[in-house]
XYZ file of C-alpha atoms in Angstrom:
336
model
C 4.261 2.620 10.453
C 2.418 1.967 13.035
C -0.693 2.802 11.745
C -0.177 0.082 9.426
C -1.326 -3.165 12.068
C -4.821 -3.320 12.512
C -4.751 -4.284 16.251
C -7.219 -7.646 16.113
C -8.910 -8.346 19.561
C -6.995 -11.575 21.113
C -10.369 -12.612 22.783
C -12.584 -12.660 19.431
C -9.984 -15.223 17.938
C -9.969 -17.239 21.128
C -13.867 -16.909 21.078
C -15.802 -19.990 19.294
C -16.477 -20.094 15.842
C -20.109 -18.280 14.568
C -22.835 -20.908 13.572
C -23.407 -19.932 9.802
C -27.004 -19.852 8.749
C -26.178 -16.960 6.842
C -26.519 -16.182 3.226
C -24.126 -17.592 0.912
C -21.888 -14.523 0.190
C -22.087 -13.410 3.846
C -21.103 -16.898 5.254
C -17.781 -16.511 2.427
C -17.029 -13.116 4.113
C -17.004 -14.695 7.038
C -15.178 -17.376 6.726
C -12.318 -15.254 5.171
C -12.812 -12.752 7.624
C -11.902 -15.465 10.334
C -8.839 -17.049 7.907
C -7.731 -13.836 8.112
C -7.719 -13.531 11.957
C -5.809 -16.975 12.511
C -3.532 -16.177 10.273
C -2.243 -12.895 11.943
C -2.489 -14.719 15.129
C 0.131 -17.925 13.811
C 2.588 -15.583 13.481
C 1.830 -13.718 17.103
C 4.588 -14.861 19.863
C 2.046 -15.802 21.746
C 1.376 -18.797 19.837
C -1.532 -19.649 21.624
C -2.421 -23.502 22.362
C -6.335 -21.935 21.160
C -4.937 -20.803 17.660
C -2.908 -23.872 17.258
C -6.006 -25.819 17.498
C -9.555 -23.828 16.373
C -12.647 -25.055 16.161
C -13.824 -24.282 12.681
C -17.318 -24.395 10.751
C -15.435 -22.619 7.519
C -13.550 -25.550 6.105
C -15.048 -28.256 4.539
C -14.258 -31.864 5.984
C -12.655 -30.297 9.395
C -14.551 -29.855 12.471
C -10.293 -28.316 13.870
C -8.253 -26.201 12.222
C -4.563 -27.248 13.326
C -1.170 -24.921 12.722
C 0.808 -26.832 10.338
C 3.752 -28.368 12.578
C 6.321 -26.745 9.652
C 4.696 -23.088 10.308
C 5.009 -24.083 14.504
C 8.783 -24.875 13.827
C 9.304 -21.815 11.551
C 6.990 -19.120 13.083
C 10.116 -17.891 15.773
C 12.755 -17.587 13.312
C 10.375 -15.449 11.112
C 9.469 -13.347 15.067
C 13.709 -13.245 15.603
C 14.364 -11.592 12.025
C 15.058 -8.171 11.365
C 14.285 -7.731 7.548
C 13.159 -3.977 6.847
C 14.165 -1.110 9.045
C 11.435 1.848 9.889
C 12.666 5.120 10.829
C 9.871 6.106 13.618
C 9.529 2.027 14.425
C 12.752 0.231 14.431
C 13.795 -2.940 13.109
C 10.265 -4.776 12.610
C 10.864 -8.802 12.177
C 9.493 -10.896 9.254
C 6.531 -12.564 10.849
C 5.579 -8.267 11.331
C 6.158 -7.412 7.879
C 3.307 -10.446 7.071
C 0.949 -9.838 9.166
C 0.116 -6.010 8.581
C -1.348 -7.188 4.859
C -3.236 -9.923 6.306
C -4.630 -7.641 9.030
C -5.391 -4.664 6.472
C -7.700 -7.981 4.405
C -9.258 -8.989 7.961
C -10.078 -5.216 8.374
C -11.606 -4.852 5.138
C -13.513 -8.068 5.316
C -15.516 -6.774 8.773
C -16.107 -3.810 7.413
C -17.549 -4.634 4.012
C -20.422 -7.266 4.727
C -21.912 -4.308 7.156
C -21.587 -1.401 4.009
C -24.908 -0.337 2.836
C -23.477 2.512 1.306
C -20.437 2.143 -0.090
C -19.533 5.689 -1.017
C -20.304 6.899 2.060
C -17.370 4.945 3.452
C -15.138 5.742 0.266
C -12.309 7.609 2.620
C -11.997 4.383 5.196
C -11.533 2.348 2.115
C -9.070 4.335 0.586
C -7.106 4.725 3.600
C -7.497 0.548 3.683
C -6.591 1.108 0.246
C -2.763 3.031 0.395
C -2.194 1.368 3.828
C -2.101 -2.239 2.303
C -0.492 -1.195 -1.248
C 2.101 0.220 1.467
C 2.481 -3.215 3.079
C 2.978 -5.219 0.119
C 5.980 -2.745 -0.619
C 7.258 -3.718 2.382
C 7.292 -7.202 1.751
C 8.174 -6.707 -2.068
C 11.705 -4.738 -0.699
C 12.324 -6.869 2.081
C 12.391 -10.115 -0.440
C 10.326 -12.394 1.469
C 9.956 -14.840 -1.338
C 11.255 -18.096 0.825
C 9.071 -17.096 3.433
C 6.658 -19.682 4.676
C 9.385 -22.237 3.028
C 9.087 -20.979 -0.897
C 4.869 -19.913 -0.118
C 6.131 -16.497 0.050
C 6.634 -16.260 -3.871
C 2.845 -17.191 -4.492
C 1.634 -15.294 -1.666
C 3.288 -12.659 -2.756
C 1.757 -13.298 -6.321
C -1.666 -13.123 -4.595
C -1.127 -9.964 -2.750
C -0.276 -8.278 -6.148
C -3.383 -9.339 -7.375
C -5.165 -8.164 -4.048
C -3.704 -4.646 -4.684
C -5.577 -4.761 -8.118
C -8.989 -6.199 -6.090
C -8.446 -2.935 -3.508
C -8.384 -0.584 -6.630
C -11.347 -1.876 -8.079
C -12.799 -2.317 -5.037
C -12.421 1.748 -4.212
C -13.022 2.121 -7.619
C -16.617 0.965 -7.314
C -17.181 2.727 -3.720
C -16.454 6.184 -5.528
C -18.876 5.802 -8.404
C -21.600 4.290 -6.287
C -21.482 0.799 -8.077
C -22.550 -1.481 -4.906
C -23.010 -4.347 -7.651
C -19.210 -4.177 -8.685
C -18.545 -3.411 -4.988
C -20.008 -6.984 -3.637
C -18.155 -8.656 -6.691
C -14.842 -6.807 -5.875
C -15.700 -7.974 -2.170
C -16.061 -11.361 -2.852
C -13.111 -11.336 -5.159
C -11.113 -10.251 -2.033
C -12.263 -12.902 0.169
C -11.457 -15.694 -2.774
C -8.365 -14.410 -2.757
C -7.718 -14.330 1.020
C -9.028 -17.829 2.077
C -6.495 -18.633 -0.994
C -3.873 -17.634 0.793
C -4.712 -18.887 3.867
C -4.692 -22.214 2.373
C -1.259 -22.128 0.695
C -0.277 -22.153 4.803
C -1.571 -25.923 3.961
C -0.333 -26.713 0.945
C 2.756 -27.929 0.012
C 4.324 -24.864 -1.789
C 2.834 -24.142 -5.393
C 4.888 -23.586 -8.485
C 7.339 -20.225 -8.499
C 8.198 -21.237 -4.727
C 10.969 -18.997 -3.358
C 10.959 -16.525 -6.574
C 9.208 -13.327 -6.963
C 6.194 -13.626 -8.718
C 6.460 -12.993 -12.882
C 4.491 -10.113 -12.554
C 4.039 -6.811 -10.522
C 0.686 -4.636 -10.302
C 1.678 -1.181 -10.587
C -1.618 0.361 -7.897
C -3.351 2.957 -9.720
C -1.893 6.393 -9.125
C -5.053 8.557 -8.790
C -6.453 11.692 -6.465
C -7.575 10.616 -3.171
C -10.762 12.821 -0.949
C -9.168 15.660 0.540
C -6.128 15.961 -2.233
C -5.853 18.040 -5.599
C -4.854 17.050 -9.044
C -2.421 19.760 -10.058
C -1.305 19.468 -13.791
C 1.581 20.887 -14.897
C 3.413 22.265 -17.775
C 6.408 20.909 -18.027
C 9.525 20.387 -20.478
C 9.169 17.133 -22.572
C 12.762 16.229 -21.188
C 11.179 15.612 -18.153
C 8.131 13.782 -18.593
C 9.610 10.938 -21.061
C 11.381 10.117 -18.442
C 8.410 9.911 -15.294
C 5.271 7.808 -14.868
C 2.457 7.473 -12.734
C 3.126 6.747 -9.254
C 6.803 8.091 -9.021
C 7.454 10.170 -5.935
C 8.839 13.338 -7.424
C 10.526 16.919 -5.430
C 9.663 20.425 -7.462
C 12.371 22.451 -7.869
C 11.517 26.321 -9.076
C 13.313 28.789 -10.133
C 12.749 32.351 -9.448
C 14.051 36.009 -9.232
C 14.497 37.214 -5.713
C 15.766 39.644 -3.104
C 18.759 37.470 -1.092
C 21.195 40.171 1.258
C 21.587 42.736 -1.037
C 18.779 45.240 -3.105
C 19.574 43.175 -6.026
C 17.262 40.302 -7.687
C 19.525 37.405 -8.625
C 17.903 34.203 -10.186
C 17.651 31.456 -7.113
C 16.389 27.814 -6.947
C 14.639 26.511 -4.135
C 12.460 23.069 -3.663
C 8.999 24.061 -3.029
C 7.328 20.977 -2.781
C 8.969 17.184 -1.851
C 7.529 13.680 -2.232
C 4.772 13.896 -4.469
C 3.223 11.627 -6.168
C 2.415 11.185 -9.800
C -0.627 10.641 -10.883
C -0.553 11.037 -14.251
C 1.889 11.665 -17.111
C 1.234 13.324 -20.676
C 4.407 12.465 -22.965
C 5.665 14.434 -26.103
C 5.890 12.749 -29.416
C 9.723 14.077 -28.878
C 11.788 15.934 -26.105
C 11.352 19.209 -27.426
C 7.580 19.206 -27.174
C 6.367 20.204 -24.244
C 4.233 17.580 -21.544
C 2.121 17.908 -18.568
C 2.551 15.928 -15.518
C -0.407 16.003 -12.554
C 0.454 15.609 -9.186
C -1.476 14.280 -6.206
C -1.294 17.275 -3.249
C -2.917 18.324 -0.598
C -4.566 22.242 -0.582
C -1.963 23.786 0.585
C 0.760 21.838 -1.567
C -1.636 22.790 -4.439
C -1.485 26.718 -3.756
C 1.966 26.455 -3.738
C 2.301 24.254 -7.214
C -0.176 27.361 -8.897
C 2.032 30.518 -7.797
C 5.059 28.829 -8.882
C 3.757 27.905 -12.125
C 2.863 32.184 -12.130
C 5.961 33.214 -10.560
C 8.898 30.873 -11.232
C 10.748 30.995 -15.094
C 11.320 26.765 -14.727
C 10.136 24.120 -13.038
C 11.653 20.728 -12.574
C 10.703 17.637 -10.899
C 12.950 15.581 -9.621
C 12.135 11.774 -9.263
C 13.142 10.189 -6.435
C 13.680 6.826 -5.750
C 11.222 3.929 -5.087
C 11.200 3.719 -1.046
C 12.898 7.163 -0.642
C 9.907 8.957 0.931
C 11.971 11.459 3.770
C 11.128 14.844 3.352
C 14.674 17.034 4.626
C 15.437 20.733 5.355
C 16.796 22.454 2.065
C 18.760 25.618 1.546
C 17.359 28.185 -1.273
C 20.448 27.752 -3.464
C 22.179 30.468 -5.815
C 25.397 31.383 -7.988
C 26.622 33.711 -5.322
C 26.856 30.949 -2.494
C 27.697 28.554 -4.760
C 31.112 30.885 -5.809
C 31.571 32.029 -2.351
């Protein structure tokens, strides 16, 4: 999706690096942002000479940062390899899939030092968080552990940790905790720099392999959305977990082509995120599922709860976000 990519101005990355007279914390964020900016352009098709050899004040003992020879050789193949198919953007390259989370890290690291009131900027940070989670999910599902000469495995482990950091930094912004926000911002800067540093090292332990631990992002109610709690059968609740995406099917009585009421089932909501599940002790006991709905969806969910005789939440396969036109189902149609 096009909104996943942040456009980083070429003039900025080619400009001379700043000389730092700022506080150490500010310098750390600026250097992390610069690393992400350079990382992004290492994977760009232009391969500008000023990017391959760039003056730096962020790397101790180095007056200039030289793009590794192995990476210069690998990038053309990464640009040519199509590893993901998006319904809107078409086929996407291996390089582009890695550029996306890197660009969002740059976006965050550029914005955070200027933030005076994290709570006031909550919507923007939540948007970054969601885009970052989606971008890492793409890298994971595309199986890019072998990228960068096998460095992709440990790098993906770093991105998993950064997902946790994004959860915690946005939680801090929501709570208006400036101290925690600053601490978690520093963690994101540190991990971002470590991600970049791996380009200049031999592949680490776990090279070419999937990370042992995969972080599951927190499913939460976002600004402008509603958390709708629905009672469901225990049989449904036992097999749903936070983070699943579901369709909501509602059975109710309706007048169809005759004057006689008949029971029908309709798909009322599609691709709705599960933000919480109360699992009963047994399938016979009732459970509760909370869904993340926009205000309009929330109204239909509430109406379905009152008017419907039965609600079924159908779990979607991971990565299936498509909305499909669905006919109302009835036995009359079935037996025709």
